[in-house]
Short mmCIF file of C-alpha atoms and ligand atoms in Angstrom, two decimals:
data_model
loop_
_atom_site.label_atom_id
_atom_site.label_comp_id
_atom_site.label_asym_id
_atom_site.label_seq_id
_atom_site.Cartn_x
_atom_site.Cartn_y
_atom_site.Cartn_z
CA UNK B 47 0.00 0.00 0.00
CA UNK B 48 1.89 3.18 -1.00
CA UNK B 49 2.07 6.52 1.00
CA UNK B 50 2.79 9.93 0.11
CA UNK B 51 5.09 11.75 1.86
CA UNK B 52 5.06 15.28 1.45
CA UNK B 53 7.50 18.10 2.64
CA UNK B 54 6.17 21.13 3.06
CA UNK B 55 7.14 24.28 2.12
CA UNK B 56 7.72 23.98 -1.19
CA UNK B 57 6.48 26.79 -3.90
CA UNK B 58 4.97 25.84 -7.19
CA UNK B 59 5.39 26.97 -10.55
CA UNK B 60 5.31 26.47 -14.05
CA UNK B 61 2.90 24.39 -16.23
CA UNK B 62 0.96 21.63 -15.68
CA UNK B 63 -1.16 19.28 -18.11
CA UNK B 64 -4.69 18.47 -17.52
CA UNK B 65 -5.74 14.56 -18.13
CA UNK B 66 -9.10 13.61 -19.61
CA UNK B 67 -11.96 13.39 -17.49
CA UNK B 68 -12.10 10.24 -15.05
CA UNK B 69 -16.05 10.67 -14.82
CA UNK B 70 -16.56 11.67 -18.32
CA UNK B 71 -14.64 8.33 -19.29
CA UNK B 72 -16.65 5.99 -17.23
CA UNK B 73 -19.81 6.23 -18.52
CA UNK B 74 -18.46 6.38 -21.87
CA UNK B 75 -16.18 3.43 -21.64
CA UNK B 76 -19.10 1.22 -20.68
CA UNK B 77 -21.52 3.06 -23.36
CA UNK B 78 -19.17 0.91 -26.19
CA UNK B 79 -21.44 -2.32 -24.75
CA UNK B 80 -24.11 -0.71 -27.34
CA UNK B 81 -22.29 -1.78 -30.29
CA UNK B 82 -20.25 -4.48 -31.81
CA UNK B 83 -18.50 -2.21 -33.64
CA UNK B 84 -15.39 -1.17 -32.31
CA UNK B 85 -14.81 2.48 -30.38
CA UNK B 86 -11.86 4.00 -29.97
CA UNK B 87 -11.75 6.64 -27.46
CA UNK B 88 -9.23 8.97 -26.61
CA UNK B 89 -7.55 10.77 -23.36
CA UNK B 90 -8.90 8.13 -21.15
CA UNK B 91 -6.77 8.76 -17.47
CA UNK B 92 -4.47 6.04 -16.34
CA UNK B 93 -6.58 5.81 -13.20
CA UNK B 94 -7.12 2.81 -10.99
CA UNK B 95 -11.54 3.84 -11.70
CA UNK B 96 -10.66 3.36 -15.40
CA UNK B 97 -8.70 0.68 -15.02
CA UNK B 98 -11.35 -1.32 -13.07
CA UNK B 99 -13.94 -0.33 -15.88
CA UNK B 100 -11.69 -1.87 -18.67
CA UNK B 101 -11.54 -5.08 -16.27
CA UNK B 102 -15.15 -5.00 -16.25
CA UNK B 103 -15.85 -4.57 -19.58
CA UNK B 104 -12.97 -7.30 -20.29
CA UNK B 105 -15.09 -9.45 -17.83
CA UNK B 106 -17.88 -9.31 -19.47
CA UNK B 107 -16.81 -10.23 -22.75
CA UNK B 108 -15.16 -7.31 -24.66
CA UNK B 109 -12.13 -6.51 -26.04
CA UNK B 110 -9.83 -4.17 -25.18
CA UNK B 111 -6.85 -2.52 -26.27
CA UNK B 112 -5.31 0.31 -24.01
CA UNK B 113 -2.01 2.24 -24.79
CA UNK B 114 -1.32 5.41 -23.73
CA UNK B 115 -4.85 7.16 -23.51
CA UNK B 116 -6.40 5.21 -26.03
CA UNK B 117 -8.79 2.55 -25.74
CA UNK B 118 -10.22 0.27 -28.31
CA UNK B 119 -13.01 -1.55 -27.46
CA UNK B 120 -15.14 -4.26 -29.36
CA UNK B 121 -18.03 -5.56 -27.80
CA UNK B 122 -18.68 -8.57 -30.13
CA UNK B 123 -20.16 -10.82 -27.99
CA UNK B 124 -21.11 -9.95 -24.46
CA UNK B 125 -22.35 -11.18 -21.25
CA UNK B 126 -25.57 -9.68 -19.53
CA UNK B 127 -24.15 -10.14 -16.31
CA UNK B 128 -21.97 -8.12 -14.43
CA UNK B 129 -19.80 -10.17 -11.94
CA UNK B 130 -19.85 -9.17 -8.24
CA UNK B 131 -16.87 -9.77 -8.04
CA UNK B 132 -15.53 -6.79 -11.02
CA UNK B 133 -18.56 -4.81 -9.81
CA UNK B 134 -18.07 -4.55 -6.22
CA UNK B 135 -15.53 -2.33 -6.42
CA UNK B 136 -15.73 0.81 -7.84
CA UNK B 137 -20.00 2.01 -7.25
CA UNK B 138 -19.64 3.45 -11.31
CA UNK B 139 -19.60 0.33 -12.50
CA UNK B 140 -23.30 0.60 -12.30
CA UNK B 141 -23.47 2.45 -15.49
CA UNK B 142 -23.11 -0.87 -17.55
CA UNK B 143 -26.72 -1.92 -16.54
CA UNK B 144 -28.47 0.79 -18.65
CA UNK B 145 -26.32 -0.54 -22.05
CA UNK B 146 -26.42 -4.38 -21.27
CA UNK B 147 -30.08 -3.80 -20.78
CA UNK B 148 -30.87 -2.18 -23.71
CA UNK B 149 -28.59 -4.41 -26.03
CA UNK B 150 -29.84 -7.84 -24.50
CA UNK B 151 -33.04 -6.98 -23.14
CA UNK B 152 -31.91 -7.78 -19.62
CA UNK B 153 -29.23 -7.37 -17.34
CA UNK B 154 -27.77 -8.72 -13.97
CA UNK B 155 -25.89 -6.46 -12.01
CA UNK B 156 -25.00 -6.52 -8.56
CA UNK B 157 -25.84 -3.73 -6.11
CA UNK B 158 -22.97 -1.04 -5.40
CA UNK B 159 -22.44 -1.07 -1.16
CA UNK B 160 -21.75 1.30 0.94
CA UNK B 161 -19.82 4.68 0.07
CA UNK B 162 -17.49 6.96 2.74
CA UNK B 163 -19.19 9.71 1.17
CA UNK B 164 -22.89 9.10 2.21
CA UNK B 165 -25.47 6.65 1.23
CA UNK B 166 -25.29 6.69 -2.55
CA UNK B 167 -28.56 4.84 -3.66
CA UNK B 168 -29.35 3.79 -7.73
CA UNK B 169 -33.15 4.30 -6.88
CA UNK B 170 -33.23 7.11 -9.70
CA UNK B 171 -31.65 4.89 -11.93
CA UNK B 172 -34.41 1.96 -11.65
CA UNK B 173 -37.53 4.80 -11.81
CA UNK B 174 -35.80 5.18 -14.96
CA UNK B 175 -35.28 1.61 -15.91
CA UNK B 176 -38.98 0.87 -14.98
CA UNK B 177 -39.93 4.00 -16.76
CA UNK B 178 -38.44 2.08 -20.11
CA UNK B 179 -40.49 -1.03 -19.44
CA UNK B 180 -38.00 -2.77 -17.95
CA UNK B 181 -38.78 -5.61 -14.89
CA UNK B 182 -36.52 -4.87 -11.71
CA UNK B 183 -35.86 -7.63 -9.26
CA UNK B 184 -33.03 -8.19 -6.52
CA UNK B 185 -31.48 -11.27 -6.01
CA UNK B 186 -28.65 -12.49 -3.49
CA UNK B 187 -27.41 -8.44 -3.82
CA UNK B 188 -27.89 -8.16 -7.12
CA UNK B 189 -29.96 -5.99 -9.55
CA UNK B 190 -31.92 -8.60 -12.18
CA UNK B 191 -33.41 -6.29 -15.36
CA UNK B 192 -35.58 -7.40 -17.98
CA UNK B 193 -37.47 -6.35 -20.63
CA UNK B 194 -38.35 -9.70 -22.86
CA UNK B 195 -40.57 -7.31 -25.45
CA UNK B 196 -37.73 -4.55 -26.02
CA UNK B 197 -37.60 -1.01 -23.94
CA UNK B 198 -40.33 1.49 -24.44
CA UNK B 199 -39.55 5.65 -24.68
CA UNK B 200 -41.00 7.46 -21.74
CA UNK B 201 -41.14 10.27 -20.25
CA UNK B 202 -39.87 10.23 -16.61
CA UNK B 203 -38.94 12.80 -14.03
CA UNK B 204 -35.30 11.88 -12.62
CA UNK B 205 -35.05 14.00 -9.70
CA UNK B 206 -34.72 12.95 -6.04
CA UNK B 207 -34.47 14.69 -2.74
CA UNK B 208 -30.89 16.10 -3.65
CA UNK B 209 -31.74 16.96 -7.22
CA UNK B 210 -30.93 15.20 -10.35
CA UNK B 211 -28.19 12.45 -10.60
CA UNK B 212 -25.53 12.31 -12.67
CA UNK B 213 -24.70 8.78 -13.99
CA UNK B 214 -28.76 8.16 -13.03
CA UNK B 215 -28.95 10.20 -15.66
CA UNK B 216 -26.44 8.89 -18.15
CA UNK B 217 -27.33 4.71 -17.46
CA UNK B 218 -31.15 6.01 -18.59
CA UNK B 219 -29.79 7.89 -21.56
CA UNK B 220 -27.16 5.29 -22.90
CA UNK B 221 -30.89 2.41 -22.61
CA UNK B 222 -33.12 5.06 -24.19
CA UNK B 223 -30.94 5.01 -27.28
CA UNK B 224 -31.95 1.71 -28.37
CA UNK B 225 -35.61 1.88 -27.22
CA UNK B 226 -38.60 1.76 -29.41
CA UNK B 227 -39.92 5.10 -29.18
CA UNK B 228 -39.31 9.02 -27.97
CA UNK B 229 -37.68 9.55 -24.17
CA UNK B 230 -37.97 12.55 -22.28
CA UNK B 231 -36.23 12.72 -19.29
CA UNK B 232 -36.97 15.72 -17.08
CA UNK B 233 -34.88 16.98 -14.18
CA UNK B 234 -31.66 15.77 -15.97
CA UNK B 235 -28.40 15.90 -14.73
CA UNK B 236 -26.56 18.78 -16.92
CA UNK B 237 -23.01 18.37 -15.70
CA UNK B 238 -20.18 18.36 -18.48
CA UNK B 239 -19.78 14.65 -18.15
CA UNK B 240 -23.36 14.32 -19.33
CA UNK B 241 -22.73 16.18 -22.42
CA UNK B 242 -19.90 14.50 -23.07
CA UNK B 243 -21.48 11.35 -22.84
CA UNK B 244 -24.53 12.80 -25.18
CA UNK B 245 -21.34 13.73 -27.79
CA UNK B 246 -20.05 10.25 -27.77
CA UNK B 247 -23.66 8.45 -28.37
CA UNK B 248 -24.64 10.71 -31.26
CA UNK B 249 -21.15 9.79 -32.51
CA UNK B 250 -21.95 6.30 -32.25
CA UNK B 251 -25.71 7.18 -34.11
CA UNK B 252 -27.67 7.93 -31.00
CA UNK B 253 -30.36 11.13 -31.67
CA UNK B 254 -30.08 12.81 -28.86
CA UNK B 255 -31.14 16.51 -27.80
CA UNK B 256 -30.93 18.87 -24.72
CA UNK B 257 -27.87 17.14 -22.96
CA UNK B 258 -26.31 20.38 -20.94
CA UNK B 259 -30.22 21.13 -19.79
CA UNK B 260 -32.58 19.72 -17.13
CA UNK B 261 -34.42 18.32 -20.55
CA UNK B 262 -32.35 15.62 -22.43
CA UNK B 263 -34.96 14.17 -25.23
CA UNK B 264 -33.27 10.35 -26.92
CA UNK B 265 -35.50 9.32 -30.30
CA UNK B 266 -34.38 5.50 -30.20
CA UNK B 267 -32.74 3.92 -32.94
CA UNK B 268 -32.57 0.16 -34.11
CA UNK B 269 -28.39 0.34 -33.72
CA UNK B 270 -25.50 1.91 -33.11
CA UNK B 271 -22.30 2.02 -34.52
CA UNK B 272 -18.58 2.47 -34.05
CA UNK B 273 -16.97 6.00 -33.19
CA UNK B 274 -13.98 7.55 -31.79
CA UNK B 275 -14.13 10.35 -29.39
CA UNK B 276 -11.85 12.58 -27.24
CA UNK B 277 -12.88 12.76 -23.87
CA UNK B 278 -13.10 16.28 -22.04
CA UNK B 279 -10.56 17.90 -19.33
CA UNK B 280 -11.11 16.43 -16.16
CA UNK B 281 -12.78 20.23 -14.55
CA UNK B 282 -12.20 17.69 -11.13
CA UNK B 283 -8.42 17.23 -11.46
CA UNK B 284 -8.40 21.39 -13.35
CA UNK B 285 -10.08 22.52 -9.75
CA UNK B 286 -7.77 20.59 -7.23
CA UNK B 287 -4.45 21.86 -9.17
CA UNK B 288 -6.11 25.76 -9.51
CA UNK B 289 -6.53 25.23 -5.33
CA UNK B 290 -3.36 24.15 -5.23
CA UNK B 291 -1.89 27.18 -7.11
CA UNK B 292 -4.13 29.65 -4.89
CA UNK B 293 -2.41 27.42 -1.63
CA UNK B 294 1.18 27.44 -2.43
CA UNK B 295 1.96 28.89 -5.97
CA UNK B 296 3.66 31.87 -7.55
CA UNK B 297 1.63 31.66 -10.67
CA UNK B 298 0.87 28.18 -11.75
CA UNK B 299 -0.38 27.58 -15.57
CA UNK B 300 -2.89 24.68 -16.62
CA UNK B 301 -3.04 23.56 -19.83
CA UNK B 302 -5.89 21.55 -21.96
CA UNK B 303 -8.84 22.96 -19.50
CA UNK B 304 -12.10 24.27 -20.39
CA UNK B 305 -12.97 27.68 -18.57
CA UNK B 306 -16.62 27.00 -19.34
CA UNK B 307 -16.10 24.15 -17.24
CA UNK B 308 -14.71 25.86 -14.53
CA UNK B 309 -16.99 28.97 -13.84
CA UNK B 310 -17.95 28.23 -10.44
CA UNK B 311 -14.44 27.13 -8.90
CA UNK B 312 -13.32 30.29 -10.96
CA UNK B 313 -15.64 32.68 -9.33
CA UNK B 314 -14.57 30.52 -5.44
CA UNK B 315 -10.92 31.37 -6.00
CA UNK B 316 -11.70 34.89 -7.03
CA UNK B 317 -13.97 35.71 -4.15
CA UNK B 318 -11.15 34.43 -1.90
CA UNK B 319 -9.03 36.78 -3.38
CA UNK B 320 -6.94 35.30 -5.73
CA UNK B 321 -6.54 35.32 -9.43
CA UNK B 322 -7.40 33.13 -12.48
CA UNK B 323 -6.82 34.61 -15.95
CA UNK B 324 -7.82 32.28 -19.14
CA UNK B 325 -6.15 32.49 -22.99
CA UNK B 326 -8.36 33.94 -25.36
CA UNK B 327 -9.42 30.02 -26.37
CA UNK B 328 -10.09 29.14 -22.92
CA UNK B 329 -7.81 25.91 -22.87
CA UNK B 330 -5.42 27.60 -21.05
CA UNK B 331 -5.35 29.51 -17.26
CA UNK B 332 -3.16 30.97 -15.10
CA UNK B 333 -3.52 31.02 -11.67
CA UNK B 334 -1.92 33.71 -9.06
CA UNK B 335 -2.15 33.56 -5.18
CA UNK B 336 -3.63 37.05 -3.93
CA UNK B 337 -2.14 38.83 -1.69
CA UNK B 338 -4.54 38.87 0.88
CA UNK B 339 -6.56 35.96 0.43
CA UNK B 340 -10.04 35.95 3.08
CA UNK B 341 -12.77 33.51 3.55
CA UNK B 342 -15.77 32.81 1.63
CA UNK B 343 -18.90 31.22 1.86
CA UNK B 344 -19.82 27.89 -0.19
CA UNK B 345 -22.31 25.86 -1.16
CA UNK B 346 -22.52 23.10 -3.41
CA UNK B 347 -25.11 22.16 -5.70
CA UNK B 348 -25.82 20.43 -8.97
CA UNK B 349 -23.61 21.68 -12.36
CA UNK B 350 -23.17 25.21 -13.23
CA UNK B 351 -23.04 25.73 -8.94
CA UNK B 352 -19.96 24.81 -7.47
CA UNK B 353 -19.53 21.03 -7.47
CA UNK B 354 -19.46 18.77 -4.81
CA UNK B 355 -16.12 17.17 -5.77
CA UNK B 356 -14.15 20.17 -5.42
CA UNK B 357 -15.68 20.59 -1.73
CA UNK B 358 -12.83 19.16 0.11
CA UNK B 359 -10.06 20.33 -1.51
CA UNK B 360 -11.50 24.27 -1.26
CA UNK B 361 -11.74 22.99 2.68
CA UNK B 362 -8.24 22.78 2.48
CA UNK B 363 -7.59 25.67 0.88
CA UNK B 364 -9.77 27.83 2.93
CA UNK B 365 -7.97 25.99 6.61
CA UNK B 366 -5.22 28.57 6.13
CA UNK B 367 -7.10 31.41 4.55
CA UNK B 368 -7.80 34.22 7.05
CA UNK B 369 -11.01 34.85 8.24
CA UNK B 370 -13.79 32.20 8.35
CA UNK B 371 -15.51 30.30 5.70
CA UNK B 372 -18.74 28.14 5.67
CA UNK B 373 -18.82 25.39 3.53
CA UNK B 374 -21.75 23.56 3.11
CA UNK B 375 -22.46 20.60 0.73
CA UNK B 376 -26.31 20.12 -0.65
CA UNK B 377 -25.04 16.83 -2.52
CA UNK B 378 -23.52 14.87 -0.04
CA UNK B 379 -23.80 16.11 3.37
CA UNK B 380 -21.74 13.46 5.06
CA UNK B 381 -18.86 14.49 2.80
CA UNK B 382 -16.38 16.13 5.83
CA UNK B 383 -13.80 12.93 6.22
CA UNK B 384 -11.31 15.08 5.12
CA UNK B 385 -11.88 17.66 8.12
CA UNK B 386 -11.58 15.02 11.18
CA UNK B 387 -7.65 14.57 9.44
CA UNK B 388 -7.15 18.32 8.51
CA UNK B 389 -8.17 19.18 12.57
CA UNK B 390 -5.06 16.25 12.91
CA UNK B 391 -2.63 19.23 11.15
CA UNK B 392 -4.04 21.79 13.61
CA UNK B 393 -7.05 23.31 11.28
CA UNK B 394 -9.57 24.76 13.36
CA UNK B 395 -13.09 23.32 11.29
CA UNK B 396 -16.37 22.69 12.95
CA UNK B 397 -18.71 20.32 11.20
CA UNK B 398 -22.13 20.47 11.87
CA UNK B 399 -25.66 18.57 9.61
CA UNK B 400 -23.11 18.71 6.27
CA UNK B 401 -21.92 22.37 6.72
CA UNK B 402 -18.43 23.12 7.88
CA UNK B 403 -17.27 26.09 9.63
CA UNK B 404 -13.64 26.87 8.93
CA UNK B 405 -11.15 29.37 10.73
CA UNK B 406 -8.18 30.24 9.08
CA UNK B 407 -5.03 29.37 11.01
CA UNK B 408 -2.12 30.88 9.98
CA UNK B 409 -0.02 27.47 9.04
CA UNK B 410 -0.57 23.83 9.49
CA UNK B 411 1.38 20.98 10.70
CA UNK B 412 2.39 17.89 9.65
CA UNK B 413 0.73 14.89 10.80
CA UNK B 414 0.44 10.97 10.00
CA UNK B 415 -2.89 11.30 8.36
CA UNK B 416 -5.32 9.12 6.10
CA UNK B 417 -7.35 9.09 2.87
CA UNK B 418 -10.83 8.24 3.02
CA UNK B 419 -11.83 8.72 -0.37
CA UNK B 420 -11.00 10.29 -3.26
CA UNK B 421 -11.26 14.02 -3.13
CA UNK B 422 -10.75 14.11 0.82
CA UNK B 423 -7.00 12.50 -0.04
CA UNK B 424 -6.55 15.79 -2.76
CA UNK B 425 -7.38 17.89 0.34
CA UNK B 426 -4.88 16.38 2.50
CA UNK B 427 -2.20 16.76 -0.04
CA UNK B 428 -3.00 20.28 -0.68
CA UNK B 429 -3.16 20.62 2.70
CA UNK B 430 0.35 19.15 3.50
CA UNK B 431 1.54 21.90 0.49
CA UNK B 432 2.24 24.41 3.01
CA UNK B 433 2.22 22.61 6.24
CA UNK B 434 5.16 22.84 8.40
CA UNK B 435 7.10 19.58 8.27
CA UNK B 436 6.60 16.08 6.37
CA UNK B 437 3.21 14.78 6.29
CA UNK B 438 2.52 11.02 5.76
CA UNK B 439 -0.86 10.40 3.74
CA UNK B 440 -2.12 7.23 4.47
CA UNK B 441 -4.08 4.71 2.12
CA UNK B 442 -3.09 6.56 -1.13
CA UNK B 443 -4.67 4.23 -3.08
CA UNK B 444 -8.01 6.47 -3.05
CA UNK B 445 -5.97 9.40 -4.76
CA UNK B 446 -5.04 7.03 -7.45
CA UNK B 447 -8.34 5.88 -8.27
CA UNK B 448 -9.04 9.32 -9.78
CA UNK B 449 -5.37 11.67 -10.05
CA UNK B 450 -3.43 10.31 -12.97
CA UNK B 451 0.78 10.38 -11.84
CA UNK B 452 -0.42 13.78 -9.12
CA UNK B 453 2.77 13.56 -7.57
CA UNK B 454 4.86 13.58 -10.36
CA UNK B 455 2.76 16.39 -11.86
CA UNK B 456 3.14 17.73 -8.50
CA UNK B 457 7.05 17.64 -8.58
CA UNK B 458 7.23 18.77 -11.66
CA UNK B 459 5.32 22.25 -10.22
CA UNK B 460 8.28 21.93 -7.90
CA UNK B 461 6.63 20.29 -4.86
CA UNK B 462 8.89 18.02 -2.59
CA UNK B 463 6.59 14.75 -2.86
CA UNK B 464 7.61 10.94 -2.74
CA UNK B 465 5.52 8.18 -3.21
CA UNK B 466 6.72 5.02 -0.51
CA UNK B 467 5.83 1.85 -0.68
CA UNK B 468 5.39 0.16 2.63
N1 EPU F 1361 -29.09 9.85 -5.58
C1 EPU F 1361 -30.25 9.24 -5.20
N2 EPU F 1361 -30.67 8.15 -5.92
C2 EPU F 1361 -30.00 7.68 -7.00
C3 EPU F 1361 -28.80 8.32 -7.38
C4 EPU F 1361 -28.38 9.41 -6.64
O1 EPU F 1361 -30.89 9.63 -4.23
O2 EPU F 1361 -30.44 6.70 -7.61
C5 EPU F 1361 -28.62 11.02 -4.82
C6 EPU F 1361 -27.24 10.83 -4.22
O3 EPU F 1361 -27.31 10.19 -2.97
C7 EPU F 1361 -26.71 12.24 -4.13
C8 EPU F 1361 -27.32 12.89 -5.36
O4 EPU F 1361 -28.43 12.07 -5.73
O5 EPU F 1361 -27.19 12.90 -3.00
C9 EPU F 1361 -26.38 13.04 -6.51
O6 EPU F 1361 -25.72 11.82 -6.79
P1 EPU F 1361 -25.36 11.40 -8.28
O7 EPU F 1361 -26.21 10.25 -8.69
O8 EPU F 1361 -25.38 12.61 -9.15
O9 EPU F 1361 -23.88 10.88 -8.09
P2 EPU F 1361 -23.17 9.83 -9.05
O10 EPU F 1361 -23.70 10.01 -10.41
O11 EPU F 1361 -23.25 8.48 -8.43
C10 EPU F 1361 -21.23 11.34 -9.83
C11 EPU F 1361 -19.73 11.37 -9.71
C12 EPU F 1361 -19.33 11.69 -8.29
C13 EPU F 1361 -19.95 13.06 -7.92
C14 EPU F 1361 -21.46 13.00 -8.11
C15 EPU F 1361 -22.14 14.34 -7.86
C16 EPU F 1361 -19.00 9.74 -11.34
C17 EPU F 1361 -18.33 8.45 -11.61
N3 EPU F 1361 -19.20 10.05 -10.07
O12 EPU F 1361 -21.68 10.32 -8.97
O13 EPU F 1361 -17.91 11.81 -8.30
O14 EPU F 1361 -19.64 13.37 -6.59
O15 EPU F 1361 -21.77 12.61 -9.47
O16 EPU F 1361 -21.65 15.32 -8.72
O17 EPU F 1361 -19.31 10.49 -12.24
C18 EPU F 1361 -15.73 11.70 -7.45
O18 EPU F 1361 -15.30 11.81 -8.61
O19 EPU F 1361 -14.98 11.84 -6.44
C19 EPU F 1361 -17.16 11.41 -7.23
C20 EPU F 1361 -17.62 10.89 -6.10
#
């Protein structure tokens, strides 16, 4: 199990690439069950998340090819049934029941457990299964679909007590696209990683409208067909290294972003007082620390608000940032992990019913401390930045399920990082 040790103190500078999305691949990777054809898709992360999707797809039957951001996957002949044992561990791997459904006209999949984040249930994504005409029993923990007569377009209303969901969303879209009939779903997710998903199954033949709105409309089609596809900038991994600029930088440049993607961490950093200036194109920002950065107030919500995955590492951020900051997170309330470990470095946060309240100490120190999931092991890392001493993060595997190589983008920004294998 590795650790990362890092020194603080360090400044960082220069220029740092983006990777492709980790959550924009996902989806996509299993939307290539809808064809035989092969898809090639491009800028997919070396991330443990990916990795476990391409085992999963493998699993079930595919083929796949991976080198260097590139996949190539044929789906000649699959399986309808997703093995627990592929399944269990990574909850996105939920997203292949919507495609294995609509290609075979049913679908096994086991149930995702538990999450460190909060309870994380797929009752959205079954309204929408049933919605399609699709059967929906459990089984020994798993998820048996069918629909022996084909899926039916529907119109369905996909929003539940936190608002819409995103791969809910997505898993409904990717079986509309082979259903008999017209689809409406209402109260659609609109994040990026929707639309990008949209992109790739219109590529592949799909008719698809109003991805990007709470309105996505899918006209099914008998088939679908081969495509290749870029995937977008990961806006998750854009945020976390723009936080980390604002932390510890002296101007630190990102490359391959989109700054329509990053509007609300944008406007965060710049009410905190620091500064993010884009290229004309908007693939390319620069981010200075102010010079008197102060707290700010947060809240996250569903995309264009400020998401939910950049919570924790803003947390971080904001534990040495004069003046006090609430935080509170809408999507995932239980989401504060991170704070019990940053308290460990001497931050002075108060969590209370999924809003934190954070007073800005003037420096942190080091401290054994551990992951918990993915984002709340970016905070700790950002957080270790500018702490005084060498911090020891703990269960780092988390971090690599979604960062592709951060510490030795991190070293190259001229942090003092080692990864340790113990
Ligand atoms: N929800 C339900 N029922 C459902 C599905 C969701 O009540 O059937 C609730 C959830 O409990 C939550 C809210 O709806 O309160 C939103 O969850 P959503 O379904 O949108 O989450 P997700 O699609 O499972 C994706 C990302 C998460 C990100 C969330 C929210 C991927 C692979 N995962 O999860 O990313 O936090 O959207 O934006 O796209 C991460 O990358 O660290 C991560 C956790």
């Amino acid at each position: 199990m590795d650790q990362l040790l890092v020194h603080g103190g360090s400044t960082l500078k220069g220029a740092v690439n983006i990777s492709g999305s980790k959550n924009a691949s996902l989806p996509i990777l299993a939307a290539t069950l809808l064809t035989e054809d092969p898809c090639i898709i491009r800028r997919v992360p070396d991330v443990s998340d990916t990795n476990y999707m391409v085992q999963i797809l493998n699993a079930l039957g595919a083929d796949v090819e991976r080198s260097s951001g590139t996949v190539r996957i044929t789906a000649g002949d699959v399986s309808h049934v997703a093995p627990y044992e592929q399944v269990r561990r990574m909850r996105a791997s939920i997203c292949v029941m919507g495609p294995l459904l609509a290609r075979h006209g049913r679908a096994v999949v086991s149930l995702p457990g538990g999450c460190v984040i909060g309870d994380r249930p797929v009752d959205l994504h079954l309204r929408g299964m049933e919605a399609l005409g699709a059967k929906v029993e459990f089984e020994g923990g798993n998820i048996h679909l069918s629909a022996p007569d084909g899926l039916r377009g529907a119109e369905m209303d996909l929003r539940g007590g936190s608002g819409p969901t995103v791969l809910g969303t997505g898993n409904v879209m990717m079986a509309a696209c082979l259903a008999d009939g017209v689809t409406v779903i209402e109260s659609a997710a609109a994040e990026p990683e929707v639309v990008d998903l949209a992109d790739f199954l219109t590529g592949m033949g799909a008719r698809i409208t109003g991805a990007g709105t709470r309105r996505i409309t899918i006209e099914g089609v008998p088939a679908l067909h081969g495509v290749e596809h870029t995937v977008i900038p990961d806006r998750i991994e854009a945020g976390t290294f723009m936080a980390a600029a604002a932390l510890a930088g002296e101007g630190v440049t990102l490359r391959r972003v989109r700054r329509d993607h990053m509007e609300a961490v944008t406007r965060a950093l710049e009410a905190s007082g620091h500064s993010v200036a884009f290229n004309d194109r908007g693939d390319t920002c620069k981010v200075n620390r102010g010079g008197s950065p102060s707290g700010v107030e947060l809240e996250t919500a569903p995309y264009p608000a400020y998401p939910t995955d950049m919570q924790a590492q803003m947390t971080a951020l904001l534990a040495t940032t004069p003046g006090i900051s609430v935080v509170k997170d809408t999507i995932f309330p239980q989401r504060f992990m991170h704070c019990a470990e940053l308290k460990r470095m001497g931050a002075d946060i108060k969590v209370d019913h999924g809003v934190a309240v954070v007073r800005g100490v003037e420096r942190l120190s080091a401290a054994p401390v551990m992951a918990s999931d993915l984002r709340a092991s970016a905070a700790l890392v950002l957080a270790a930045l500018t702490a005084s001493g060498s911090t020891v993060i703990n269960r780092l595997y988390h971090i690599d399920r979604g960062y592709e190589h951060i510490d030795e983008k991190l070293e190259a920004l001229g942090a003092d990082v080692e990864r340790v294998k113990v």
